[in-house]
Amino acid sequence: DTGVSQNPRHKITKRGQNVTFRCDPISEHNRLYWYRQTLGQGPEFLTYFQNEAQLEKSRLLSDRFSAERPKGSFSTLEIQRTEQGDSAMYLCASRPDRSSSYEQYFGPGTRLTVT
Amino acid sequence: AQSVTQLGSHVSVSEGALVLLRCNYSSSVPPYLFWYVQYPNQGLQLLLKYTTGATLVKGINGFEAEFKKSETSFHLTKPSAHMSDAAEYFCAVSGSPRGSYIPTFGRGTSLIVHP
């Protein structure tokens, strides 16, 4: 069991550039979640997938954000035309579809810095 | 709707002293409750969870928490703090009439342990 992995771990970009992050969930975990965490705050929900279907999106997910999970395995989160306010830690989590506790397993996160 | 309030953004204790981190929640349905720990530049790791049954739950690293429905609380305790317990702690509530069970996190409490 390799756990949830995220790449890259750190990303520095200039304002206006596009960035893409990748999340590889624990194998056989059908559900995959994206969160954003800013300094001094808890994780805030962005979106989640059940297999390849994107089932829910937060109001935090502006039009510049898009997430995909094309084959129901790994997922990508893209931010277009980055802004300084996008600087945050982006966390991915996964869990089995049939889980009695709804516990999520988190990856190490991707820290984005927009200059 | 669901929400979490963590009282105290910082808690400072001496090594060997009792640790008490407070969490109050609000949920329109019977909640699932979680405590996660986050070390610097890492993802979240589950400490313990309450789903149903026994209201006193034990987790990893000697932590435990008690679900008190009448007080809508789920405080985290540890009898004797270690230096290695210094980290950020997040309480989360998960419960959704729609069944998505997406957790809502508190803002976190930073535990500082003095030698």
JSON list of N, CA and C in Angstrom, two decimals, chain B residues 2 7 9 27 43 51-52 55 68 82 107:
[
{"chain": "B", "resi": 2, "resn": "GLN", "atom": "N", "xyz": [-23.44, 21.83, 8.34]},
{"chain": "B", "resi": 2, "resn": "GLN", "atom": "CA", "xyz": [-22.56, 21.35, 9.39]},
{"chain": "B", "resi": 2, "resn": "GLN", "atom": "C", "xyz": [-21.42, 22.33, 9.58]},
{"chain": "B", "resi": 7, "resn": "LEU", "atom": "N", "xyz": [-11.88, 25.66, 19.72]},
{"chain": "B", "resi": 7, "resn": "LEU", "atom": "CA", "xyz": [-11.61, 26.75, 20.65]},
{"chain": "B", "resi": 7, "resn": "LEU", "atom": "C", "xyz": [-10.11, 26.83, 20.91]},
{"chain": "B", "resi": 9, "resn": "SER", "atom": "N", "xyz": [-6.71, 28.77, 18.94]},
{"chain": "B", "resi": 9, "resn": "SER", "atom": "CA", "xyz": [-5.88, 28.48, 17.76]},
{"chain": "B", "resi": 9, "resn": "SER", "atom": "C", "xyz": [-4.53, 27.91, 18.19]},
{"chain": "B", "resi": 27, "resn": "SER", "atom": "N", "xyz": [-24.46, 19.85, 13.41]},
{"chain": "B", "resi": 27, "resn": "SER", "atom": "CA", "xyz": [-24.84, 18.99, 12.29]},
{"chain": "B", "resi": 27, "resn": "SER", "atom": "C", "xyz": [-26.34, 18.74, 12.34]},
{"chain": "B", "resi": 43, "resn": "GLY", "atom": "N", "xyz": [0.52, 15.98, 4.72]},
{"chain": "B", "resi": 43, "resn": "GLY", "atom": "CA", "xyz": [-0.93, 15.85, 4.68]},
{"chain": "B", "resi": 43, "resn": "GLY", "atom": "C", "xyz": [-1.49, 15.53, 6.05]},
{"chain": "B", "resi": 51, "resn": "THR", "atom": "N", "xyz": [-18.10, 7.06, 14.97]},
{"chain": "B", "resi": 51, "resn": "THR", "atom": "CA", "xyz": [-19.18, 6.84, 14.01]},
{"chain": "B", "resi": 51, "resn": "THR", "atom": "C", "xyz": [-20.45, 6.53, 14.79]},
{"chain": "B", "resi": 52, "resn": "THR", "atom": "N", "xyz": [-20.51, 5.36, 15.39]},
{"chain": "B", "resi": 52, "resn": "THR", "atom": "CA", "xyz": [-21.63, 5.00, 16.25]},
{"chain": "B", "resi": 52, "resn": "THR", "atom": "C", "xyz": [-21.09, 4.17, 17.40]},
{"chain": "B", "resi": 55, "resn": "THR", "atom": "N", "xyz": [-19.05, 6.01, 23.04]},
{"chain": "B", "resi": 55, "resn": "THR", "atom": "CA", "xyz": [-18.81, 7.44, 22.87]},
{"chain": "B", "resi": 55, "resn": "THR", "atom": "C", "xyz": [-17.38, 7.85, 23.21]},
{"chain": "B", "resi": 68, "resn": "LYS", "atom": "N", "xyz": [-19.96, 13.83, 23.09]},
{"chain": "B", "resi": 68, "resn": "LYS", "atom": "CA", "xyz": [-21.02, 14.22, 24.01]},
{"chain": "B", "resi": 68, "resn": "LYS", "atom": "C", "xyz": [-22.10, 14.92, 23.20]},
{"chain": "B", "resi": 82, "resn": "HIS", "atom": "N", "xyz": [3.99, 14.50, 24.76]},
{"chain": "B", "resi": 82, "resn": "HIS", "atom": "CA", "xyz": [5.37, 14.28, 24.32]},
{"chain": "B", "resi": 82, "resn": "HIS", "atom": "C", "xyz": [5.77, 15.41, 23.40]},
{"chain": "B", "resi": 107, "resn": "ARG", "atom": "N", "xyz": [-10.75, 25.15, 12.01]},
{"chain": "B", "resi": 107, "resn": "ARG", "atom": "CA", "xyz": [-9.61, 25.97, 11.60]},
{"chain": "B", "resi": 107, "resn": "ARG", "atom": "C", "xyz": [-8.29, 25.45, 12.16]}
]
